[in-house]
Short mmCIF file of C-alpha atoms and ligand atoms in Angstrom, two decimals:
data_model
loop_
_atom_site.label_atom_id
_atom_site.label_comp_id
_atom_site.label_asym_id
_atom_site.label_seq_id
_atom_site.Cartn_x
_atom_site.Cartn_y
_atom_site.Cartn_z
CA MET A 1 -86.90 20.48 -6.65
CA MET A 2 -85.67 22.73 -3.43
CA LYS A 3 -83.22 21.97 -1.04
CA LYS A 4 -83.74 22.08 2.87
CA THR A 5 -80.30 22.32 3.48
CA LEU A 6 -79.45 25.82 0.97
CA PRO A 7 -77.24 28.17 1.57
CA ASP A 8 -74.50 26.38 1.30
CA LYS A 9 -71.34 26.01 3.76
CA ARG A 10 -69.87 29.51 2.62
CA GLY A 11 -73.18 30.57 3.47
CA TYR A 12 -74.47 30.80 -0.86
CA PHE A 13 -78.21 30.54 -1.90
CA GLY A 14 -77.07 29.83 -5.82
CA ASP A 15 -75.51 32.49 -6.73
CA PHE A 16 -76.75 35.47 -3.60
CA GLY A 17 -75.41 35.62 -0.38
CA GLY A 18 -71.97 35.72 0.84
CA ARG A 19 -69.69 36.48 2.57
CA TYR A 20 -68.31 40.66 1.38
CA VAL A 21 -67.04 41.46 4.55
CA PRO A 22 -63.63 43.23 5.10
CA GLU A 23 -60.38 40.29 7.09
CA THR A 24 -61.46 41.17 10.08
CA LEU A 25 -65.69 40.68 10.52
CA MET A 26 -64.67 37.09 9.52
CA ARG A 27 -63.67 35.62 12.46
CA ALA A 28 -67.08 37.07 14.48
CA LEU A 29 -69.05 35.86 11.34
CA ASP A 30 -67.32 31.87 11.58
CA GLU A 31 -68.08 32.63 15.61
CA LEU A 32 -71.23 33.76 15.05
CA THR A 33 -72.10 30.40 12.44
CA ASN A 34 -70.11 28.04 14.89
CA ALA A 35 -72.66 29.37 17.44
CA TYR A 36 -75.71 29.52 15.63
CA ARG A 37 -75.12 25.18 14.35
CA LEU A 38 -74.26 24.89 18.46
CA VAL A 39 -78.09 26.65 19.66
CA ARG A 40 -79.84 25.16 16.30
CA LYS A 41 -79.54 21.67 17.54
CA ASP A 42 -79.65 22.56 21.44
CA SER A 43 -82.88 21.19 22.55
CA ASN A 44 -82.67 23.10 25.69
CA PHE A 45 -82.19 26.72 24.02
CA GLN A 46 -84.99 25.29 21.75
CA LYS A 47 -87.51 25.13 24.50
CA GLU A 48 -86.39 28.24 26.57
CA LEU A 49 -86.33 30.97 23.61
CA ARG A 50 -89.97 28.84 22.78
CA GLU A 51 -90.79 29.45 26.36
CA TYR A 52 -90.35 33.76 25.66
CA LEU A 53 -91.82 33.50 22.21
CA GLU A 54 -94.94 32.13 24.16
CA ASP A 55 -95.49 33.71 27.35
CA TYR A 56 -93.15 37.29 26.27
CA ALA A 57 -93.60 37.34 22.36
CA GLY A 58 -97.14 35.69 22.68
CA ARG A 59 -97.43 33.03 20.54
CA PRO A 60 -99.25 31.34 18.58
CA THR A 61 -100.56 33.78 16.89
CA ALA A 62 -103.70 32.74 15.69
CA LEU A 63 -104.23 32.05 11.98
CA TYR A 64 -108.06 34.61 11.47
CA GLU A 65 -110.51 33.49 8.33
CA ALA A 66 -111.56 36.33 6.83
CA LYS A 67 -114.97 35.93 5.94
CA ARG A 68 -115.64 39.26 5.48
CA LEU A 69 -112.75 39.62 3.04
CA SER A 70 -112.99 37.03 1.49
CA ALA A 71 -117.09 37.75 0.70
CA VAL A 72 -115.05 41.80 -1.18
CA TYR A 73 -114.32 39.13 -3.72
CA LYS A 74 -116.06 35.73 -3.65
CA ARG A 75 -114.15 33.90 -5.02
CA ALA A 76 -111.10 31.16 -1.93
CA ARG A 77 -110.85 31.33 1.20
CA ILE A 78 -108.76 34.12 2.62
CA PHE A 79 -106.50 33.16 5.68
CA LEU A 80 -105.07 35.84 7.81
CA LYS A 81 -101.67 34.78 9.85
CA ARG A 82 -101.16 36.99 13.05
CA GLU A 83 -98.24 38.51 13.28
CA ASP A 84 -99.94 42.39 14.57
CA LEU A 85 -100.49 40.61 17.82
CA CYS A 86 -96.98 39.82 18.28
CA HIS A 87 -95.75 41.66 21.59
CA THR A 88 -94.28 45.02 19.84
CA GLY A 89 -96.29 45.09 17.68
CA ALA A 90 -94.22 42.67 14.66
CA HIS A 91 -92.97 39.57 13.27
CA LYS A 92 -89.33 41.80 14.33
CA ILE A 93 -89.17 40.15 18.18
CA ASN A 94 -89.09 36.42 16.72
CA ASN A 95 -85.74 37.70 15.73
CA THR A 96 -84.74 39.81 18.00
CA LEU A 97 -85.46 37.20 20.80
CA GLY A 98 -83.93 34.35 19.24
CA GLN A 99 -80.40 37.02 18.48
CA GLY A 100 -81.12 37.95 21.94
CA LEU A 101 -80.88 35.06 24.06
CA LEU A 102 -77.93 33.41 21.13
CA ALA A 103 -76.24 36.66 22.22
CA VAL A 104 -76.83 35.50 25.72
CA ARG A 105 -75.35 32.43 25.44
CA LEU A 106 -72.39 33.52 23.17
CA GLY A 107 -71.52 35.44 26.88
CA LYS A 108 -71.56 38.49 25.12
CA LYS A 109 -73.07 41.81 26.87
CA ARG A 110 -74.39 44.66 24.33
CA ILE A 111 -75.47 44.85 21.54
CA VAL A 112 -75.11 46.70 18.34
CA ALA A 113 -77.71 47.52 15.99
CA GLU A 114 -79.24 49.46 12.78
CA THR A 115 -82.74 50.59 12.27
CA GLY A 116 -84.30 52.53 9.64
CA ALA A 117 -88.22 53.69 11.16
CA GLY A 118 -86.77 52.17 14.34
CA GLN A 119 -89.38 49.29 15.00
CA HIS A 120 -86.02 46.51 14.31
CA GLY A 121 -84.31 49.23 17.30
CA VAL A 122 -87.29 48.87 19.57
CA ALA A 123 -87.17 45.39 18.74
CA THR A 124 -84.71 44.71 19.85
CA ALA A 125 -84.34 47.49 22.61
CA THR A 126 -87.38 45.21 24.23
CA ALA A 127 -85.17 42.25 23.83
CA CYS A 128 -81.83 43.35 25.00
CA ARG A 129 -84.70 44.49 28.52
CA VAL A 130 -85.87 40.93 28.36
CA PHE A 131 -82.36 39.54 28.70
CA GLY A 132 -80.35 42.28 30.29
CA LEU A 133 -77.94 43.47 27.36
CA LYS A 134 -76.62 46.91 26.80
CA CYS A 135 -77.64 47.81 23.48
CA VAL A 136 -76.68 50.57 21.10
CA VAL A 137 -79.36 51.26 17.48
CA TYR A 138 -77.37 53.12 14.76
CA MET A 139 -80.42 55.07 12.74
CA GLY A 140 -79.83 58.00 9.96
CA ALA A 141 -79.81 61.34 11.11
CA LEU A 142 -82.67 61.94 8.48
CA ASP A 143 -85.07 59.00 10.18
CA ILE A 144 -84.38 60.07 13.17
CA GLU A 145 -85.92 62.83 12.74
CA ARG A 146 -88.76 61.49 10.85
CA GLN A 147 -89.70 58.70 13.31
CA ALA A 148 -89.58 60.80 16.56
CA LEU A 149 -92.07 58.11 17.94
CA ASN A 150 -89.41 55.03 18.14
CA VAL A 151 -86.47 57.30 18.92
CA TYR A 152 -88.15 58.10 21.97
CA LYS A 153 -90.01 54.75 22.63
CA MET A 154 -85.45 52.88 21.77
CA ARG A 155 -84.64 55.49 24.90
CA LEU A 156 -87.65 54.38 27.12
CA LEU A 157 -86.93 50.97 26.61
CA GLY A 158 -83.02 51.83 27.98
CA ALA A 159 -81.22 52.48 24.45
CA GLU A 160 -78.38 54.73 23.38
CA VAL A 161 -79.36 55.80 20.31
CA ARG A 162 -76.80 57.10 18.33
CA PRO A 163 -76.84 59.96 14.85
CA VAL A 164 -75.39 58.26 11.83
CA TYR A 165 -74.83 61.31 9.23
CA SER A 166 -72.53 60.56 6.80
CA GLY A 167 -74.40 59.38 3.30
CA SER A 168 -78.15 59.86 2.86
CA ARG A 169 -78.77 59.82 6.25
CA THR A 170 -81.19 56.56 6.78
CA LEU A 171 -81.28 52.86 7.47
CA LYS A 172 -78.02 52.03 4.03
CA ASP A 173 -75.45 54.70 6.92
CA ALA A 174 -76.71 53.24 10.04
CA THR A 175 -76.31 49.84 8.70
CA ASN A 176 -71.78 50.29 8.16
CA GLU A 177 -71.82 52.45 11.26
CA ALA A 178 -73.39 49.20 13.45
CA ILE A 179 -71.14 47.01 11.41
CA ARG A 180 -67.61 49.34 11.68
CA ASP A 181 -69.07 49.11 15.61
CA TRP A 182 -69.06 44.97 15.71
CA VAL A 183 -65.64 44.97 13.63
CA THR A 184 -64.43 46.75 16.75
CA ASN A 185 -66.28 45.92 20.32
CA VAL A 186 -66.45 42.05 18.64
CA ASP A 187 -65.02 40.36 22.05
CA ASP A 188 -68.03 41.61 24.23
CA THR A 189 -70.67 42.95 21.13
CA HIS A 190 -73.01 40.69 19.10
CA TYR A 191 -74.11 42.86 15.96
CA LEU A 192 -78.08 41.72 15.96
CA LEU A 193 -79.87 42.32 12.35
CA GLY A 194 -83.27 42.70 11.40
CA SER A 195 -83.55 41.38 8.50
CA VAL A 196 -82.90 37.96 6.22
CA VAL A 197 -80.35 39.74 5.10
CA GLY A 198 -76.49 40.67 5.55
CA PRO A 199 -73.04 38.52 5.50
CA HIS A 200 -73.47 34.34 6.62
CA PRO A 201 -74.88 33.30 8.54
CA TYR A 202 -77.71 36.31 9.20
CA PRO A 203 -79.28 34.61 6.40
CA ALA A 204 -79.71 31.75 6.86
CA MET A 205 -80.41 32.70 11.14
CA VAL A 206 -82.89 35.18 11.01
CA ARG A 207 -85.10 32.71 8.33
CA ASP A 208 -85.38 30.01 11.35
CA PHE A 209 -86.26 32.24 14.33
CA GLN A 210 -88.61 33.98 11.21
CA SER A 211 -89.70 30.11 10.28
CA THR A 212 -91.78 29.96 13.77
CA ILE A 213 -94.44 32.23 11.55
CA GLY A 214 -94.53 29.53 8.36
CA ASP A 215 -95.05 26.06 10.90
CA GLU A 216 -97.05 28.22 12.63
CA THR A 217 -98.90 28.11 9.66
CA ARG A 218 -98.79 24.51 8.73
CA GLY A 219 -100.50 23.42 11.60
CA GLN A 220 -103.31 26.18 11.87
CA LEU A 221 -104.66 24.80 8.12
CA ARG A 222 -104.30 21.29 8.79
CA LYS A 223 -105.97 21.93 12.48
CA LYS A 224 -109.22 24.42 10.50
CA ARG A 225 -109.02 21.22 8.26
CA VAL A 226 -108.10 23.73 5.05
CA GLY A 227 -104.44 21.67 4.40
CA LEU A 228 -102.12 23.01 2.26
CA PRO A 229 -102.49 26.21 1.35
CA ASP A 230 -103.38 26.99 -2.44
CA TYR A 231 -101.16 30.56 -2.02
CA LEU A 232 -99.32 32.48 0.29
CA ILE A 233 -98.94 36.15 0.70
CA ALA A 234 -96.17 38.33 2.35
CA CYS A 235 -95.28 41.55 1.38
CA VAL A 236 -91.04 41.44 0.80
CA GLY A 237 -89.19 44.45 1.88
CA GLY A 238 -85.21 42.21 3.26
CA GLY A 239 -87.93 39.59 3.05
CA SER A 240 -87.44 38.02 6.53
CA ASN A 241 -91.13 37.65 7.58
CA ALA A 242 -91.70 36.30 4.06
CA ILE A 243 -89.41 33.73 4.03
CA GLY A 244 -90.49 33.15 7.61
CA PHE A 245 -93.81 32.44 6.24
CA PHE A 246 -92.72 30.59 2.35
CA HIS A 247 -89.96 28.68 4.31
CA THR A 248 -91.01 25.37 5.20
CA PHE A 249 -93.46 25.36 2.00
CA LEU A 250 -91.04 25.79 -0.17
CA LYS A 251 -90.81 21.86 -1.31
CA ASP A 252 -94.96 22.02 -1.92
CA ARG A 253 -94.80 22.35 -4.83
CA GLY A 254 -98.98 22.76 -5.01
CA VAL A 255 -98.70 25.45 -2.96
CA ARG A 256 -98.07 28.92 -4.84
CA MET A 257 -96.00 32.20 -3.68
CA ILE A 258 -96.56 35.63 -3.87
CA GLY A 259 -93.83 38.41 -2.27
CA VAL A 260 -94.95 41.93 -3.00
CA GLU A 261 -92.43 44.20 -2.95
CA ALA A 262 -92.84 48.46 -2.92
CA ALA A 263 -93.78 50.66 -5.97
CA GLY A 264 -93.85 53.07 -4.92
CA LYS A 265 -95.02 55.98 -7.03
CA GLY A 266 -94.67 53.54 -9.29
CA VAL A 267 -91.49 51.07 -10.52
CA ASN A 268 -91.66 53.13 -14.06
CA THR A 269 -90.14 55.86 -12.01
CA ARG A 270 -87.55 56.57 -10.28
CA GLU A 271 -89.40 56.62 -6.83
CA HIS A 272 -89.71 53.36 -5.87
CA ALA A 273 -88.11 50.17 -3.44
CA ALA A 274 -89.45 46.63 -6.33
CA THR A 275 -85.64 45.14 -5.81
CA LEU A 276 -86.22 42.14 -7.52
CA THR A 277 -88.29 43.36 -10.05
CA LYS A 278 -86.13 46.72 -11.43
CA GLY A 279 -82.60 46.01 -10.06
CA PHE A 280 -79.38 43.74 -11.01
CA PRO A 281 -77.09 41.53 -9.03
CA GLY A 282 -75.08 43.53 -6.75
CA ILE A 283 -72.95 43.73 -3.60
CA LEU A 284 -74.98 45.04 -0.37
CA HIS A 285 -73.86 44.91 3.78
CA GLY A 286 -71.50 42.05 3.00
CA MET A 287 -74.19 40.08 0.78
CA LYS A 288 -74.37 38.90 -2.42
CA SER A 289 -78.24 40.15 -4.30
CA TYR A 290 -80.35 41.70 -6.38
CA LEU A 291 -79.72 45.66 -5.87
CA LEU A 292 -80.34 48.98 -7.02
CA GLN A 293 -78.55 50.68 -8.46
CA ASN A 294 -77.67 52.72 -10.95
CA ARG A 295 -75.22 52.60 -14.73
CA ASP A 296 -72.60 52.96 -12.44
CA GLY A 297 -73.08 50.75 -10.14
CA GLN A 298 -73.79 52.67 -7.39
CA VAL A 299 -77.11 52.35 -4.87
CA GLU A 300 -80.28 53.95 -5.62
CA LEU A 301 -82.08 55.41 -3.18
CA ALA A 302 -85.09 53.25 -2.34
CA HIS A 303 -88.87 54.77 -1.71
CA SER A 304 -91.75 53.32 -0.38
CA ILE A 305 -94.97 54.85 2.18
CA SER A 306 -93.57 51.79 4.18
CA ALA A 307 -89.92 53.10 6.07
CA GLY A 308 -90.08 49.18 6.80
CA LEU A 309 -89.75 48.20 2.38
CA ASP A 310 -87.71 51.12 1.92
CA TYR A 311 -84.06 48.90 1.67
CA PRO A 312 -82.36 49.12 -1.99
CA SER A 313 -81.13 45.28 -1.22
CA VAL A 314 -83.14 42.10 -0.82
CA GLY A 315 -82.31 39.10 0.66
CA PRO A 316 -80.20 36.28 -1.46
CA GLU A 317 -82.29 34.00 -0.95
CA HIS A 318 -85.09 35.60 -2.53
CA SER A 319 -83.04 36.21 -4.96
CA TYR A 320 -82.52 32.98 -5.30
CA LEU A 321 -85.93 31.76 -5.83
CA LYS A 322 -86.87 34.85 -8.11
CA ASP A 323 -84.81 33.04 -10.05
CA ALA A 324 -85.01 29.54 -9.92
CA LYS A 325 -88.92 30.53 -10.08
CA ARG A 326 -90.21 29.00 -7.15
CA VAL A 327 -91.75 32.07 -6.00
CA ARG A 328 -93.08 35.73 -7.88
CA TYR A 329 -92.29 38.41 -7.09
CA VAL A 330 -95.05 41.31 -7.71
CA THR A 331 -95.02 44.75 -7.06
CA ALA A 332 -97.95 46.48 -4.94
CA THR A 333 -97.60 50.92 -5.59
CA ASP A 334 -98.05 53.47 -2.27
CA ARG A 335 -101.53 53.57 -3.77
CA ASP A 336 -102.36 50.72 -3.29
CA ALA A 337 -101.07 49.84 -0.21
CA LEU A 338 -103.01 52.69 1.01
CA ASP A 339 -105.78 51.03 -0.84
CA GLY A 340 -105.73 47.38 1.15
CA PHE A 341 -105.06 49.27 3.88
CA LYS A 342 -108.67 51.13 4.37
CA LEU A 343 -109.89 48.07 3.20
CA LEU A 344 -109.19 45.42 5.89
CA THR A 345 -110.37 48.05 8.23
CA GLU A 346 -113.26 48.10 6.75
CA ALA A 347 -114.33 44.92 6.47
CA GLU A 348 -112.69 43.06 8.69
CA GLY A 349 -111.90 45.65 11.80
CA ILE A 350 -107.82 44.87 11.51
CA MET A 351 -105.32 47.95 10.80
CA PRO A 352 -101.94 46.52 9.11
CA ALA A 353 -99.12 48.17 9.61
CA LEU A 354 -98.53 50.38 5.41
CA GLU A 355 -96.47 46.87 5.44
CA PRO A 356 -98.31 44.37 4.75
CA SER A 357 -101.03 46.70 3.25
CA HIS A 358 -99.16 45.67 -0.24
CA ALA A 359 -100.22 42.22 -0.23
CA ILE A 360 -104.28 42.96 1.10
CA GLY A 361 -103.60 45.86 -2.24
CA TYR A 362 -102.21 43.14 -4.74
CA LEU A 363 -105.33 40.87 -3.92
CA LYS A 364 -107.43 42.90 -6.26
CA ARG A 365 -104.63 41.57 -8.86
CA LEU A 366 -104.27 37.64 -6.77
CA MET A 367 -107.61 37.01 -6.23
CA PRO A 368 -110.00 37.25 -9.29
CA LYS A 369 -107.58 34.59 -10.61
CA THR A 370 -108.44 32.44 -7.72
CA LYS A 371 -111.35 29.19 -7.43
CA LYS A 372 -113.77 29.14 -5.04
CA SER A 373 -112.38 25.97 -3.48
CA GLU A 374 -108.95 26.90 -2.71
CA SER A 375 -107.47 29.12 0.14
CA VAL A 376 -104.77 32.20 0.48
CA VAL A 377 -102.93 32.92 3.26
CA LEU A 378 -101.39 36.77 3.97
CA CYS A 379 -98.84 37.20 6.48
CA LEU A 380 -99.83 40.31 7.58
CA SER A 381 -96.73 41.41 9.02
CA GLY A 382 -97.64 44.27 11.45
CA ARG A 383 -100.03 46.61 13.25
CA GLY A 384 -100.87 49.80 11.64
CA ASP A 385 -100.25 52.42 14.78
CA LYS A 386 -97.09 53.65 14.07
CA ASP A 387 -98.56 54.28 10.72
CA ILE A 388 -101.55 55.91 11.71
CA ASP A 389 -100.57 59.65 10.90
CA THR A 390 -99.28 58.54 7.50
CA VAL A 391 -103.12 56.95 6.69
CA LYS A 392 -104.10 60.13 7.98
CA SER A 393 -102.21 63.03 5.69
CA LEU A 394 -102.43 61.19 2.42
CA LEU A 395 -106.32 59.93 2.85
CA LYS A 396 -107.37 62.98 3.85
CA THR A 397 -109.89 61.97 5.49
C1 PLP B 1 -89.90 45.94 9.58
C2 PLP B 1 -91.74 45.54 8.05
C3 PLP B 1 -91.53 45.27 7.33
C4 PLP B 1 -90.51 43.86 6.15
O1 PLP B 1 -89.64 43.27 6.66
P1 PLP B 1 -89.12 41.98 6.30
O2 PLP B 1 -87.53 41.44 6.77
O3 PLP B 1 -89.44 42.33 4.92
O4 PLP B 1 -90.11 41.90 7.39
C5 PLP B 1 -92.46 44.30 6.93
N1 PLP B 1 -92.61 43.86 8.08
C6 PLP B 1 -93.68 44.77 9.11
C7 PLP B 1 -95.00 44.94 9.81
C8 PLP B 1 -92.31 45.10 9.73
O5 PLP B 1 -92.52 46.09 10.44
#
């Protein structure tokens, strides 16, 4: 049976998670763990956060029955959890508002964050404006070139974007720099991590902040008289939208869950980000989890058409859920994602981000196995505005 109490005291989900960090960070992580344990049960904190989520971020997000999309397959009813309607365009704001408010409680004046595509950087810079915090975002120099618009947005929002020139000059290296900054400035600084990854307590804390997605979904399904869903499906990068969506249903044995990883150009090429499908347990960014690595244990570069799925590891709770066989992890290629993007746009007039387009693209394999009496709920983690240039260059229409 799934236990709601995971992780254990040391931050392990079975074999995965933990804290693989230098001694200098232990005190900061302990302080954060204790503070988080307190605010989790603090009704004032939860009430204040709920107000920001509702009045600022636009929660609850809609649960929409996609009848025209369902009609494509003529099987189960398909529902979309509309995280694309959140302020800043994706679920990431749920976590940055939560950690921002926590940083205020801790008396911190300064936030550091890492970002790959810039989506988490923008959501962090946004939360820092709301809470009056100084914001420094580390970003790989290569990503800065590729994501000029998000860099500009972060600067408009008053964040300092610091380029990272080491390693592959991408997210992995930016994360290392953000951690280094935190170690040096831990007294006045909070490290605002963007997914359910990193050392304990981040995987559990970010999951809890994102669990509002699944909690709302449960109530909305009840209100629509659907009851428990038969299938939940979500894309998995670091894994925060998926775990936030799945978590409240883990104990409900009848709810089947599917996490969709990015297969890039194919899982049998070297260009993919299918960590749970093709990786092996290893250590990166302070946690033990499945990891894309070569035979010598060197971390491999991940590839995906969607920058948000382009991470060589994954949240430790997903590694645990994979091995426990509670969630099934599958893959969708760049091509599947483009098909998914087109399908939802044409069927429903909703342009999805390329990340959840992977989950939509997977429906062609899932739906034929479903029955008319069943329901499938898909987490539409973000909107596609940020990806239109990519889509335009690839679809050539
Ligand atoms: C960042 C992002 C993701 C991937 O992050 P998770 O932590 O796996 O949720 C997925 N969808 C969108 C729209 C994103 O911006």
